[in-house]
Amino acid sequence: GLLPWGMEGAFTQRFSGAPGSGGGTGEPAGRSTRLALSGEMGDRGVWRFDGQAARTRDALGGDGAPHQASRSNGLMVATECRPAPGNRLRADLRYATRDYSLQPADAATDPTRQELRTFSLGSIWDRQLGAGASLRVDGLYAESGLLEAVAPGPSLETATEIPGRVTNLVWGAGAALNLQAGEDHHLDFELRARAYRYDGRDRGYLLDAPETIPSFAEPGEGGRSFSLLGRDEWRMADGLRLSYGLGYHAVPDGVGSVLVPRVGMTYAPWDDARTVLSSSILYRVAGPGPGLAAAHPVPPVRGNRAAGSLGYTVGFEHRPQTRLQIAARLSYRPFEVPPEAGDDETGDGWRRDLL
């Protein structure tokens, strides 16, 4: 009630470590501050702001040991609106900086300092096409720039920046169609394309941004990739569901492709569906081209060259309303999974198993 224009907000500040820690006691010291605000945009929209800052310092092993320190700042601005019934449009902008330094105990060893700046802009449009059908279209632009400082001798005060900033860039777009073919039948289709540039690939940098982490499914320092995904799910009986699907991932220009069929099953033994058992098996078939074959190594296991092409997942969930909730998952997948849209609110976890 203290904020104007119907806004809601929260301000939090946290401290960690004892007085004097982080400066030779071996115990880390830290401080974090966060401000979160939200409000309405007319009758059909909301906006959110989230700003955070954090500092940590740690002595790795006590007096005379190396010291590491990090500073991070970030902000996010997001909007969500419903311009018409059955339509929802979301967009978010994020900017963050992170600075990491390592001060060695040995005066003959040069200290390390790296600075990372990240920026991303994403949007998602959901549209209800009718009874039992929906469409989602999303887009993403993300870039991260890393700057490294080198200092002769034990002090970072004399550090000099290496000219130029190492930059990773990602452009991504995708579309997903969901169809409810019947009470017991569900279909999903997805198309996804990305263009990428990874200047900092395999150079040993300590910092990276989740949106621009290089994937083994996207070989080289630059290129394009696209994926086609499909799934068919049936309810075979009360509590028992069978799903099967096919995924295709390719890097054009003669680099290569991968085809991954998958079959899975989930079972809820009781009517409340709070306990679920799941399992899936997937197999990778590499297409022509040397790039993805090198990016998806298939190591021989006991003389079987195809052993690295088979993967599986087994899961267990028990989620009562008022007691301890348990979730466990065991997976073996000796090949890289192509990048996803990064939207955790979709609930489409099957895509990570499919390809």
PDB file of C-alpha atoms in Angstrom, residues 88-266:
ATOM      1  CA  ARG A  88      -0.964 -13.619 -24.894  1.00  0.00           C
ATOM      2  CA  LEU A  89       2.203 -11.679 -25.706  1.00  0.00           C
ATOM      3  CA  ARG A  90       5.261 -11.634 -23.447  1.00  0.00           C
ATOM      4  CA  ALA A  91       8.569  -9.802 -23.845  1.00  0.00           C
ATOM      5  CA  ASP A  92      11.581  -9.353 -21.602  1.00  0.00           C
ATOM      6  CA  LEU A  93      14.843  -7.447 -21.717  1.00  0.00           C
ATOM      7  CA  ARG A  94      17.819  -8.460 -19.577  1.00  0.00           C
ATOM      8  CA  TYR A  95      21.193  -6.858 -18.958  1.00  0.00           C
ATOM      9  CA  ALA A  96      23.877  -8.094 -16.593  1.00  0.00           C
ATOM     10  CA  THR A  97      27.555  -7.588 -15.770  1.00  0.00           C
ATOM     11  CA  ARG A  98      29.888  -9.874 -13.867  1.00  0.00           C
ATOM     12  CA  ASP A  99      33.463  -9.313 -12.778  1.00  0.00           C
ATOM     13  CA  TYR A 100      35.660 -12.149 -11.489  1.00  0.00           C
ATOM     14  CA  SER A 101      39.210 -11.864 -10.165  1.00  0.00           C
ATOM     15  CA  LEU A 102      41.674 -14.399  -8.786  1.00  0.00           C
ATOM     16  CA  GLN A 103      44.632 -13.159  -6.777  1.00  0.00           C
ATOM     17  CA  PRO A 104      47.266 -15.929  -6.475  1.00  0.00           C
ATOM     18  CA  ALA A 105      49.298 -16.402  -3.332  1.00  0.00           C
ATOM     19  CA  ASP A 106      52.485 -16.797  -5.349  1.00  0.00           C
ATOM     20  CA  ALA A 107      53.939 -13.415  -6.311  1.00  0.00           C
ATOM     21  CA  ALA A 108      55.485 -14.976  -9.415  1.00  0.00           C
ATOM     22  CA  THR A 109      52.050 -15.927 -10.783  1.00  0.00           C
ATOM     23  CA  ASP A 110      50.027 -13.336 -12.654  1.00  0.00           C
ATOM     24  CA  PRO A 111      46.539 -12.584 -11.289  1.00  0.00           C
ATOM     25  CA  THR A 112      43.447 -13.154 -13.396  1.00  0.00           C
ATOM     26  CA  ARG A 113      40.534 -10.835 -14.009  1.00  0.00           C
ATOM     27  CA  GLN A 114      37.647 -11.301 -16.417  1.00  0.00           C
ATOM     28  CA  GLU A 115      34.567  -9.172 -17.037  1.00  0.00           C
ATOM     29  CA  LEU A 116      31.399 -10.403 -18.727  1.00  0.00           C
ATOM     30  CA  ARG A 117      28.546  -8.262 -20.046  1.00  0.00           C
ATOM     31  CA  THR A 118      25.365  -9.894 -21.327  1.00  0.00           C
ATOM     32  CA  PHE A 119      22.277  -8.580 -23.068  1.00  0.00           C
ATOM     33  CA  SER A 120      19.219 -10.492 -24.251  1.00  0.00           C
ATOM     34  CA  LEU A 121      15.819  -9.688 -25.695  1.00  0.00           C
ATOM     35  CA  GLY A 122      13.128 -12.345 -25.949  1.00  0.00           C
ATOM     36  CA  SER A 123       9.470 -12.534 -26.832  1.00  0.00           C
ATOM     37  CA  ILE A 124       6.754 -15.205 -26.850  1.00  0.00           C
ATOM     38  CA  TRP A 125       3.350 -15.072 -28.521  1.00  0.00           C
ATOM     39  CA  ASP A 126       0.698 -17.636 -27.560  1.00  0.00           C
ATOM     40  CA  ARG A 127      -2.506 -17.933 -29.559  1.00  0.00           C
ATOM     41  CA  GLN A 128      -5.466 -20.234 -29.038  1.00  0.00           C
ATOM     42  CA  LEU A 129      -6.522 -21.431 -32.491  1.00  0.00           C
ATOM     43  CA  GLY A 130      -9.711 -23.102 -31.361  1.00  0.00           C
ATOM     44  CA  ALA A 131     -10.902 -25.956 -29.235  1.00  0.00           C
ATOM     45  CA  GLY A 132      -7.912 -28.214 -28.597  1.00  0.00           C
ATOM     46  CA  ALA A 133      -5.361 -26.289 -30.700  1.00  0.00           C
ATOM     47  CA  SER A 134      -2.764 -23.667 -29.782  1.00  0.00           C
ATOM     48  CA  LEU A 135       0.206 -21.989 -31.453  1.00  0.00           C
ATOM     49  CA  ARG A 136       3.342 -20.540 -29.889  1.00  0.00           C
ATOM     50  CA  VAL A 137       5.904 -18.350 -31.663  1.00  0.00           C
ATOM     51  CA  ASP A 138       9.042 -17.134 -29.904  1.00  0.00           C
ATOM     52  CA  GLY A 139      12.198 -15.243 -30.701  1.00  0.00           C
ATOM     53  CA  LEU A 140      15.489 -14.569 -28.929  1.00  0.00           C
ATOM     54  CA  TYR A 141      18.505 -12.333 -29.401  1.00  0.00           C
ATOM     55  CA  ALA A 142      21.358 -12.727 -26.942  1.00  0.00           C
ATOM     56  CA  GLU A 143      24.932 -11.518 -26.839  1.00  0.00           C
ATOM     57  CA  SER A 144      27.718 -11.749 -24.307  1.00  0.00           C
ATOM     58  CA  GLY A 145      30.996  -9.869 -24.405  1.00  0.00           C
ATOM     59  CA  LEU A 146      34.000 -10.938 -22.361  1.00  0.00           C
ATOM     60  CA  LEU A 147      36.989  -8.781 -21.565  1.00  0.00           C
ATOM     61  CA  GLU A 148      40.120 -10.167 -19.949  1.00  0.00           C
ATOM     62  CA  ALA A 149      42.751  -8.175 -18.050  1.00  0.00           C
ATOM     63  CA  VAL A 150      46.346  -9.245 -17.614  1.00  0.00           C
ATOM     64  CA  ALA A 151      48.750  -7.842 -15.070  1.00  0.00           C
ATOM     65  CA  PRO A 152      52.474  -8.532 -14.848  1.00  0.00           C
ATOM     66  CA  GLY A 153      53.292  -9.302 -11.252  1.00  0.00           C
ATOM     67  CA  PRO A 154      51.048  -9.931  -8.262  1.00  0.00           C
ATOM     68  CA  SER A 155      48.814  -6.828  -8.407  1.00  0.00           C
ATOM     69  CA  LEU A 156      45.676  -6.250 -10.435  1.00  0.00           C
ATOM     70  CA  GLU A 157      46.145  -2.508 -10.060  1.00  0.00           C
ATOM     71  CA  THR A 158      48.572  -2.593 -12.988  1.00  0.00           C
ATOM     72  CA  ALA A 159      46.269  -4.714 -15.158  1.00  0.00           C
ATOM     73  CA  THR A 160      45.806  -3.784 -18.785  1.00  0.00           C
ATOM     74  CA  GLU A 161      42.843  -4.791 -20.908  1.00  0.00           C
ATOM     75  CA  ILE A 162      43.396  -6.870 -23.987  1.00  0.00           C
ATOM     76  CA  PRO A 163      42.137  -4.839 -26.978  1.00  0.00           C
ATOM     77  CA  GLY A 164      38.821  -6.053 -28.292  1.00  0.00           C
ATOM     78  CA  ARG A 165      36.036  -7.924 -26.608  1.00  0.00           C
ATOM     79  CA  VAL A 166      35.357 -11.600 -27.215  1.00  0.00           C
ATOM     80  CA  THR A 167      31.715 -11.795 -28.278  1.00  0.00           C
ATOM     81  CA  ASN A 168      29.190 -14.626 -28.488  1.00  0.00           C
ATOM     82  CA  LEU A 169      25.951 -13.963 -30.385  1.00  0.00           C
ATOM     83  CA  VAL A 170      22.783 -16.020 -30.782  1.00  0.00           C
ATOM     84  CA  TRP A 171      19.708 -15.337 -32.918  1.00  0.00           C
ATOM     85  CA  GLY A 172      16.867 -17.799 -32.408  1.00  0.00           C
ATOM     86  CA  ALA A 173      13.268 -18.271 -33.532  1.00  0.00           C
ATOM     87  CA  GLY A 174      10.778 -21.053 -33.159  1.00  0.00           C
ATOM     88  CA  ALA A 175       7.176 -22.105 -33.567  1.00  0.00           C
ATOM     89  CA  ALA A 176       5.225 -24.864 -31.808  1.00  0.00           C
ATOM     90  CA  LEU A 177       1.796 -26.285 -32.639  1.00  0.00           C
ATOM     91  CA  ASN A 178      -0.175 -28.279 -30.050  1.00  0.00           C
ATOM     92  CA  LEU A 179      -3.231 -30.305 -31.070  1.00  0.00           C
ATOM     93  CA  GLN A 180      -5.679 -32.139 -28.867  1.00  0.00           C
ATOM     94  CA  ALA A 181      -6.875 -34.805 -31.336  1.00  0.00           C
ATOM     95  CA  GLY A 182      -9.195 -36.398 -28.806  1.00  0.00           C
ATOM     96  CA  GLU A 183      -9.730 -36.979 -25.136  1.00  0.00           C
ATOM     97  CA  ASP A 184      -6.901 -39.520 -25.085  1.00  0.00           C
ATOM     98  CA  HIS A 185      -4.709 -38.240 -27.940  1.00  0.00           C
ATOM     99  CA  HIS A 186      -2.290 -35.287 -28.063  1.00  0.00           C
ATOM    100  CA  LEU A 187       0.055 -34.117 -30.846  1.00  0.00           C
ATOM    101  CA  ASP A 188       2.998 -31.668 -30.673  1.00  0.00           C
ATOM    102  CA  PHE A 189       5.072 -30.237 -33.509  1.00  0.00           C
ATOM    103  CA  GLU A 190       7.940 -27.754 -33.328  1.00  0.00           C
ATOM    104  CA  LEU A 191      10.308 -25.966 -35.684  1.00  0.00           C
ATOM    105  CA  ARG A 192      13.354 -24.139 -34.351  1.00  0.00           C
ATOM    106  CA  ALA A 193      16.187 -22.238 -36.076  1.00  0.00           C
ATOM    107  CA  ARG A 194      19.298 -20.526 -34.738  1.00  0.00           C
ATOM    108  CA  ALA A 195      22.206 -18.495 -36.039  1.00  0.00           C
ATOM    109  CA  TYR A 196      25.242 -18.343 -33.793  1.00  0.00           C
ATOM    110  CA  ARG A 197      28.709 -16.891 -33.398  1.00  0.00           C
ATOM    111  CA  TYR A 198      31.025 -18.181 -30.664  1.00  0.00           C
ATOM    112  CA  ASP A 199      34.278 -16.182 -30.671  1.00  0.00           C
ATOM    113  CA  GLY A 200      35.188 -17.453 -27.211  1.00  0.00           C
ATOM    114  CA  ARG A 201      34.718 -21.134 -27.948  1.00  0.00           C
ATOM    115  CA  ASP A 202      37.261 -23.506 -26.361  1.00  0.00           C
ATOM    116  CA  ARG A 203      39.464 -20.672 -25.128  1.00  0.00           C
ATOM    117  CA  GLY A 204      39.296 -21.504 -21.439  1.00  0.00           C
ATOM    118  CA  TYR A 205      37.410 -18.459 -20.182  1.00  0.00           C
ATOM    119  CA  LEU A 206      36.016 -18.766 -16.666  1.00  0.00           C
ATOM    120  CA  LEU A 207      32.813 -16.777 -17.279  1.00  0.00           C
ATOM    121  CA  ASP A 208      29.940 -17.445 -19.648  1.00  0.00           C
ATOM    122  CA  ALA A 209      26.242 -16.618 -20.034  1.00  0.00           C
ATOM    123  CA  PRO A 210      23.593 -19.373 -20.155  1.00  0.00           C
ATOM    124  CA  GLU A 211      21.983 -17.896 -23.289  1.00  0.00           C
ATOM    125  CA  THR A 212      25.222 -17.979 -25.286  1.00  0.00           C
ATOM    126  CA  ILE A 213      26.975 -21.130 -24.058  1.00  0.00           C
ATOM    127  CA  PRO A 214      28.347 -22.983 -27.111  1.00  0.00           C
ATOM    128  CA  SER A 215      26.679 -26.306 -27.844  1.00  0.00           C
ATOM    129  CA  PHE A 216      28.440 -29.354 -29.260  1.00  0.00           C
ATOM    130  CA  ALA A 217      25.447 -29.692 -31.574  1.00  0.00           C
ATOM    131  CA  GLU A 218      26.518 -26.401 -33.178  1.00  0.00           C
ATOM    132  CA  PRO A 219      30.118 -26.983 -34.261  1.00  0.00           C
ATOM    133  CA  GLY A 220      32.609 -24.293 -35.137  1.00  0.00           C
ATOM    134  CA  GLU A 221      32.742 -20.624 -34.204  1.00  0.00           C
ATOM    135  CA  GLY A 222      29.783 -19.615 -36.355  1.00  0.00           C
ATOM    136  CA  GLY A 223      26.966 -21.009 -38.416  1.00  0.00           C
ATOM    137  CA  ARG A 224      23.289 -21.910 -38.514  1.00  0.00           C
ATOM    138  CA  SER A 225      21.240 -24.779 -37.170  1.00  0.00           C
ATOM    139  CA  PHE A 226      17.632 -25.894 -37.239  1.00  0.00           C
ATOM    140  CA  SER A 227      15.507 -28.582 -35.593  1.00  0.00           C
ATOM    141  CA  LEU A 228      12.233 -30.322 -36.398  1.00  0.00           C
ATOM    142  CA  LEU A 229      10.456 -32.087 -33.534  1.00  0.00           C
ATOM    143  CA  GLY A 230       7.282 -34.128 -33.360  1.00  0.00           C
ATOM    144  CA  ARG A 231       5.529 -36.131 -30.671  1.00  0.00           C
ATOM    145  CA  ASP A 232       2.388 -38.240 -30.437  1.00  0.00           C
ATOM    146  CA  GLU A 233       0.963 -39.102 -27.003  1.00  0.00           C
ATOM    147  CA  TRP A 234      -1.811 -41.574 -26.182  1.00  0.00           C
ATOM    148  CA  ARG A 235      -3.576 -42.372 -22.946  1.00  0.00           C
ATOM    149  CA  MET A 236      -3.652 -46.161 -23.071  1.00  0.00           C
ATOM    150  CA  ALA A 237      -5.505 -46.636 -19.762  1.00  0.00           C
ATOM    151  CA  ASP A 238      -6.199 -44.772 -16.532  1.00  0.00           C
ATOM    152  CA  GLY A 239      -2.833 -43.470 -15.348  1.00  0.00           C
ATOM    153  CA  LEU A 240      -0.880 -44.963 -18.280  1.00  0.00           C
ATOM    154  CA  ARG A 241       0.408 -42.829 -21.161  1.00  0.00           C
ATOM    155  CA  LEU A 242       2.510 -43.830 -24.155  1.00  0.00           C
ATOM    156  CA  SER A 243       4.433 -41.279 -26.229  1.00  0.00           C
ATOM    157  CA  TYR A 244       6.664 -41.595 -29.250  1.00  0.00           C
ATOM    158  CA  GLY A 245       8.345 -38.995 -31.368  1.00  0.00           C
ATOM    159  CA  LEU A 246      11.033 -38.067 -33.821  1.00  0.00           C
ATOM    160  CA  GLY A 247      13.559 -35.280 -33.777  1.00  0.00           C
ATOM    161  CA  TYR A 248      15.782 -33.995 -36.567  1.00  0.00           C
ATOM    162  CA  HIS A 249      18.645 -31.563 -36.028  1.00  0.00           C
ATOM    163  CA  ALA A 250      20.882 -30.240 -38.797  1.00  0.00           C
ATOM    164  CA  VAL A 251      23.658 -27.758 -39.439  1.00  0.00           C
ATOM    165  CA  PRO A 252      23.480 -26.691 -43.115  1.00  0.00           C
ATOM    166  CA  ASP A 253      26.305 -26.147 -45.600  1.00  0.00           C
ATOM    167  CA  GLY A 254      27.276 -29.816 -45.614  1.00  0.00           C
ATOM    168  CA  VAL A 255      28.198 -29.989 -41.918  1.00  0.00           C
ATOM    169  CA  GLY A 256      25.856 -32.810 -40.914  1.00  0.00           C
ATOM    170  CA  SER A 257      22.584 -33.887 -39.339  1.00  0.00           C
ATOM    171  CA  VAL A 258      21.211 -36.122 -36.589  1.00  0.00           C
ATOM    172  CA  LEU A 259      17.940 -38.090 -36.441  1.00  0.00           C
ATOM    173  CA  VAL A 260      16.672 -39.173 -33.023  1.00  0.00           C
ATOM    174  CA  PRO A 261      13.578 -41.378 -32.582  1.00  0.00           C
ATOM    175  CA  ARG A 262      12.193 -41.720 -29.068  1.00  0.00           C
ATOM    176  CA  VAL A 263       9.573 -43.748 -27.206  1.00  0.00           C
ATOM    177  CA  GLY A 264       8.494 -43.167 -23.611  1.00  0.00           C
ATOM    178  CA  MET A 265       5.899 -44.129 -21.032  1.00  0.00           C
ATOM    179  CA  THR A 266       4.493 -42.604 -17.848  1.00  0.00           C
TER     180      THR A 266
END
